[in-house]
Amino acid sequence: MYTPQVLLDSNAEILKVASGFRPDLIVSASYRKKITASVLNLCPDCVNFHPSLLPKHRGCWSGFWCIFDGDTETGVTCHRMVEDFDAGLILQQERLQVVYKKLLPVTANCARAVFSHYFSSTGLPPGEVQRGESSYHYRKLPFEGLIQPEWSEEQVERFIRAMYFPPFDGAALLVNGRPMPVESLEAYRCLQRSSAASPMVEPHSCAPTQDHSVVLPC
């Protein structure tokens, strides 16, 4: 087994190192770069574990989009890697109800099933074509983290939940040109009422406190 001493970022360096140890299997999980065809061509089996039920939510922020789109289930897909992101033949899928923090153990179940095939006498199967509605999401922060004025309260509530990634900033609402954190639908309503009552209201009047409760003077 080859253990690199440093993380490589250059495609040329990755190809040189990978060619040197002649891999039998390439496995990708939570890798943020596109693996080039020259690397994928080094061995017959190249697989990726993606945190959604492909073909839906290809690309980035799959956890956000499954919540924001109101999906009732999500999961993990292991698929053969091709040049297009998350578009290869499916080897294994594991499904669960939408609770994103539970995806890690489901990924482990998916990996066990795939690797049991790989190390068996028959090896990995060819895989199945991805079927159903497809979607792709880029790496940029969805909607720049801001609640959009045309959304219904149902969309706002889903956005608040989907943007919950501690310790990073969550959902926000522009009030008097300033982004104000919104941790609940009630906080959103309060900011809306305050803004409507007085366009120059101080936005901190509905801001969350240190214990994550919300001051509701309106």
CSV table of C-alpha atoms in Angstrom, one decimal:
chain,number,residue,atom,x,y,z
A,1,MET,CA,0.0,0.0,0.0
A,2,TYR,CA,1.3,3.4,-0.9
A,3,THR,CA,0.9,6.2,1.7
A,4,PRO,CA,1.6,9.7,0.4
A,5,GLN,CA,3.4,12.0,2.8
A,6,VAL,CA,1.7,15.1,1.5
A,7,LEU,CA,-1.7,15.9,0.0
A,8,LEU,CA,-1.4,16.5,-3.8
A,9,ASP,CA,-3.4,19.1,-5.6
A,10,SER,CA,-1.8,19.2,-9.1
A,11,ASN,CA,-3.4,16.9,-11.7
A,12,ALA,CA,0.1,16.2,-13.1
A,13,GLU,CA,1.5,15.3,-9.7
A,14,ILE,CA,-1.5,13.1,-8.9
A,15,LEU,CA,-1.1,11.2,-12.2
A,16,LYS,CA,2.6,10.7,-11.6
A,17,VAL,CA,2.2,9.4,-8.1
A,18,ALA,CA,-0.9,7.2,-9.0
A,19,SER,CA,0.9,5.8,-12.0
A,20,GLY,CA,3.9,4.8,-9.8
A,21,PHE,CA,1.9,2.5,-7.6
A,22,ARG,CA,-0.4,1.1,-10.3
A,23,PRO,CA,-3.7,1.0,-8.4
A,24,ASP,CA,-6.1,-2.0,-8.7
A,25,LEU,CA,-9.0,0.1,-7.4
A,26,ILE,CA,-9.6,3.9,-7.0
A,27,VAL,CA,-12.1,5.0,-4.3
A,28,SER,CA,-13.4,8.5,-3.9
A,29,ALA,CA,-15.4,9.8,-1.0
A,30,SER,CA,-16.0,13.5,-0.2
A,31,TYR,CA,-13.2,14.5,-2.6
A,32,ARG,CA,-13.6,18.0,-3.9
A,33,LYS,CA,-11.7,17.9,-7.2
A,34,LYS,CA,-12.5,16.3,-10.5
A,35,ILE,CA,-10.4,13.2,-11.1
A,36,THR,CA,-9.0,13.3,-14.6
A,37,ALA,CA,-9.6,10.7,-17.2
A,38,SER,CA,-5.9,9.9,-17.3
A,39,VAL,CA,-6.1,8.8,-13.7
A,40,LEU,CA,-9.4,7.0,-14.0
A,41,ASN,CA,-7.9,5.0,-16.9
A,42,LEU,CA,-5.1,3.6,-14.7
A,43,CYS,CA,-7.4,0.7,-13.4
A,44,PRO,CA,-10.7,-0.9,-14.4
A,45,ASP,CA,-12.5,-0.1,-11.2
A,46,CYS,CA,-13.0,3.5,-10.0
A,47,VAL,CA,-15.8,4.2,-7.6
A,48,ASN,CA,-17.2,7.2,-5.8
A,49,PHE,CA,-19.5,7.5,-2.8
A,50,HIS,CA,-21.9,10.4,-3.3
A,51,PRO,CA,-24.3,11.6,-0.5
A,52,SER,CA,-27.6,11.6,-2.5
A,53,LEU,CA,-29.8,9.2,-4.4
A,54,LEU,CA,-28.4,9.7,-7.9
A,55,PRO,CA,-29.3,11.0,-10.4
A,56,LYS,CA,-30.9,13.6,-8.1
A,57,HIS,CA,-28.6,16.2,-6.5
A,58,ARG,CA,-25.4,15.6,-8.4
A,59,GLY,CA,-22.5,17.9,-7.6
A,60,CYS,CA,-22.3,19.9,-4.3
A,61,TRP,CA,-24.5,20.8,-1.4
A,62,SER,CA,-26.6,17.6,-1.8
A,63,GLY,CA,-27.6,17.7,1.9
A,64,PHE,CA,-28.9,21.3,1.6
A,65,TRP,CA,-30.8,20.7,-1.6
A,66,CYS,CA,-32.6,17.5,-0.5
A,67,ILE,CA,-34.0,19.4,2.5
A,68,PHE,CA,-34.7,22.6,0.6
A,69,ASP,CA,-36.5,20.7,-2.2
A,70,GLY,CA,-38.6,18.9,0.4
A,71,ASP,CA,-37.3,15.4,-0.4
A,72,THR,CA,-38.7,12.8,2.0
A,73,GLU,CA,-35.7,10.5,1.6
A,74,THR,CA,-32.1,10.7,0.8
A,75,GLY,CA,-29.2,8.3,0.9
A,76,VAL,CA,-25.8,7.3,-0.5
A,77,THR,CA,-24.9,6.1,-4.0
A,78,CYS,CA,-21.8,4.3,-5.0
A,79,HIS,CA,-21.2,4.6,-8.7
A,80,ARG,CA,-18.5,4.0,-11.2
A,81,MET,CA,-16.6,7.2,-11.9
A,82,VAL,CA,-16.6,8.7,-15.4
A,83,GLU,CA,-15.5,12.1,-16.6
A,84,ASP,CA,-18.8,13.8,-15.9
A,85,PHE,CA,-19.5,14.4,-12.2
A,86,ASP,CA,-21.7,11.8,-10.5
A,87,ALA,CA,-23.0,10.4,-13.8
A,88,GLY,CA,-21.5,6.8,-13.8
A,89,LEU,CA,-23.3,3.4,-13.5
A,90,ILE,CA,-24.7,2.7,-10.1
A,91,LEU,CA,-23.2,-0.1,-8.1
A,92,GLN,CA,-25.1,0.3,-4.8
A,93,GLN,CA,-27.6,2.6,-3.1
A,94,GLU,CA,-28.6,2.9,0.5
A,95,ARG,CA,-31.8,4.9,1.4
A,96,LEU,CA,-33.0,6.6,4.5
A,97,GLN,CA,-35.5,9.2,5.7
A,98,VAL,CA,-34.1,12.8,5.5
A,99,VAL,CA,-31.9,13.2,8.5
A,100,TYR,CA,-28.6,14.3,7.0
A,101,LYS,CA,-26.4,13.5,10.1
A,102,LYS,CA,-27.3,9.8,9.7
A,103,LEU,CA,-25.6,9.6,6.2
A,104,LEU,CA,-22.2,8.5,7.6
A,105,PRO,CA,-23.4,5.1,8.9
A,106,VAL,CA,-25.4,4.6,5.7
A,107,THR,CA,-22.2,5.4,3.7
A,108,ALA,CA,-20.5,2.7,5.7
A,109,ASN,CA,-23.2,0.2,4.8
A,110,CYS,CA,-22.9,1.1,1.2
A,111,ALA,CA,-19.1,0.7,1.3
A,112,ARG,CA,-19.3,-2.7,2.9
A,113,ALA,CA,-21.7,-4.0,0.2
A,114,VAL,CA,-19.5,-2.6,-2.6
A,115,PHE,CA,-16.2,-3.9,-1.2
A,116,SER,CA,-17.7,-7.3,-0.5
A,117,HIS,CA,-18.5,-7.5,-4.3
A,118,TYR,CA,-15.0,-6.2,-5.2
A,119,PHE,CA,-13.2,-8.8,-3.1
A,120,SER,CA,-15.4,-11.7,-4.2
A,121,SER,CA,-14.6,-14.1,-7.0
A,122,THR,CA,-16.8,-12.2,-9.4
A,123,GLY,CA,-15.6,-8.7,-8.6
A,124,LEU,CA,-17.7,-5.5,-9.1
A,125,PRO,CA,-20.7,-5.8,-11.4
A,126,PRO,CA,-20.9,-3.5,-14.4
A,127,GLY,CA,-23.5,-1.3,-12.6
A,128,GLU,CA,-26.9,0.1,-13.5
A,129,VAL,CA,-27.9,3.2,-15.5
A,130,GLN,CA,-29.0,6.1,-13.4
A,131,ARG,CA,-32.8,6.5,-13.7
A,132,GLY,CA,-35.3,9.2,-12.7
A,133,GLU,CA,-35.2,13.0,-12.4
A,134,SER,CA,-31.6,14.3,-12.4
A,135,SER,CA,-30.3,17.6,-11.0
A,136,TYR,CA,-26.8,19.2,-10.5
A,137,HIS,CA,-25.7,21.8,-8.0
A,138,TYR,CA,-22.5,23.9,-8.0
A,139,ARG,CA,-20.2,24.6,-5.1
A,140,LYS,CA,-21.3,28.2,-4.5
A,141,LEU,CA,-23.4,28.9,-1.4
A,142,PRO,CA,-27.0,28.5,-2.3
A,143,PHE,CA,-28.8,31.9,-2.7
A,144,GLU,CA,-25.7,33.4,-1.0
A,145,GLY,CA,-27.2,32.2,2.3
A,146,LEU,CA,-30.1,34.7,2.0
A,147,ILE,CA,-33.8,34.1,2.3
A,148,GLN,CA,-35.5,35.3,-0.9
A,149,PRO,CA,-38.4,37.7,-0.7
A,150,GLU,CA,-40.6,35.8,-3.0
A,151,TRP,CA,-40.5,32.5,-1.0
A,152,SER,CA,-43.4,31.0,0.8
A,153,GLU,CA,-43.1,30.4,4.5
A,154,GLU,CA,-42.7,26.7,3.8
A,155,GLN,CA,-39.7,27.4,1.6
A,156,VAL,CA,-38.3,29.7,4.2
A,157,GLU,CA,-38.6,27.0,6.9
A,158,ARG,CA,-36.9,24.5,4.7
A,159,PHE,CA,-34.1,26.9,3.9
A,160,ILE,CA,-33.5,27.6,7.6
A,161,ARG,CA,-33.2,23.9,8.3
A,162,ALA,CA,-31.1,23.2,5.2
A,163,MET,CA,-28.6,26.0,6.1
A,164,TYR,CA,-27.9,24.6,9.6
A,165,PHE,CA,-24.2,23.7,9.4
A,166,PRO,CA,-22.6,24.7,12.8
A,167,PRO,CA,-20.2,26.4,13.4
A,168,PHE,CA,-20.8,28.1,10.0
A,169,ASP,CA,-23.3,30.9,9.6
A,170,GLY,CA,-26.9,29.8,8.9
A,171,ALA,CA,-29.7,31.4,7.0
A,172,ALA,CA,-30.0,35.2,7.0
A,173,LEU,CA,-32.5,37.9,5.9
A,174,LEU,CA,-31.6,41.2,4.5
A,175,VAL,CA,-33.0,44.0,6.8
A,176,ASN,CA,-32.1,47.6,5.9
A,177,GLY,CA,-29.3,46.2,3.7
A,178,ARG,CA,-27.8,44.1,6.5
A,179,PRO,CA,-27.9,40.3,6.6
A,180,MET,CA,-29.5,39.3,9.9
A,181,PRO,CA,-29.3,35.7,11.2
A,182,VAL,CA,-32.5,33.7,11.2
A,183,GLU,CA,-32.6,30.6,13.3
A,184,SER,CA,-36.4,29.9,13.2
A,185,LEU,CA,-39.5,30.7,11.3
A,186,GLU,CA,-40.7,32.8,14.2
A,187,ALA,CA,-37.6,34.9,14.1
A,188,TYR,CA,-38.2,35.4,10.4
A,189,ARG,CA,-41.7,36.5,11.0
A,190,CYS,CA,-40.6,38.9,13.7
A,191,LEU,CA,-38.0,40.5,11.4
A,192,GLN,CA,-40.7,40.8,8.7
A,193,ARG,CA,-43.1,42.5,11.0
A,194,SER,CA,-40.5,44.9,12.4
A,195,SER,CA,-39.4,45.8,8.9
A,196,ALA,CA,-42.9,46.4,7.7
A,197,ALA,CA,-43.8,48.5,10.7
A,198,SER,CA,-40.8,50.7,10.5
A,199,PRO,CA,-38.4,50.5,7.6
A,200,MET,CA,-35.6,52.0,9.7
A,201,VAL,CA,-36.1,49.6,12.7
A,202,GLU,CA,-32.9,48.4,14.2
A,203,PRO,CA,-32.5,44.8,12.9
A,204,HIS,CA,-30.9,43.5,16.2
A,205,SER,CA,-34.3,43.8,17.9
A,206,CYS,CA,-35.2,40.3,16.7
A,207,ALA,CA,-31.7,38.9,16.7
A,208,PRO,CA,-31.0,35.6,18.5
A,209,THR,CA,-29.5,35.8,21.9
A,210,GLN,CA,-26.4,33.9,23.1
A,211,ASP,CA,-28.4,31.0,24.3
A,212,HIS,CA,-30.0,30.8,20.8
A,213,SER,CA,-33.4,32.0,22.0
A,214,VAL,CA,-34.9,34.9,20.1
A,215,VAL,CA,-36.0,38.3,21.5
A,216,LEU,CA,-39.5,39.0,20.2
A,217,PRO,CA,-40.5,42.6,21.0
A,218,CYS,CA,-42.9,42.7,18.1
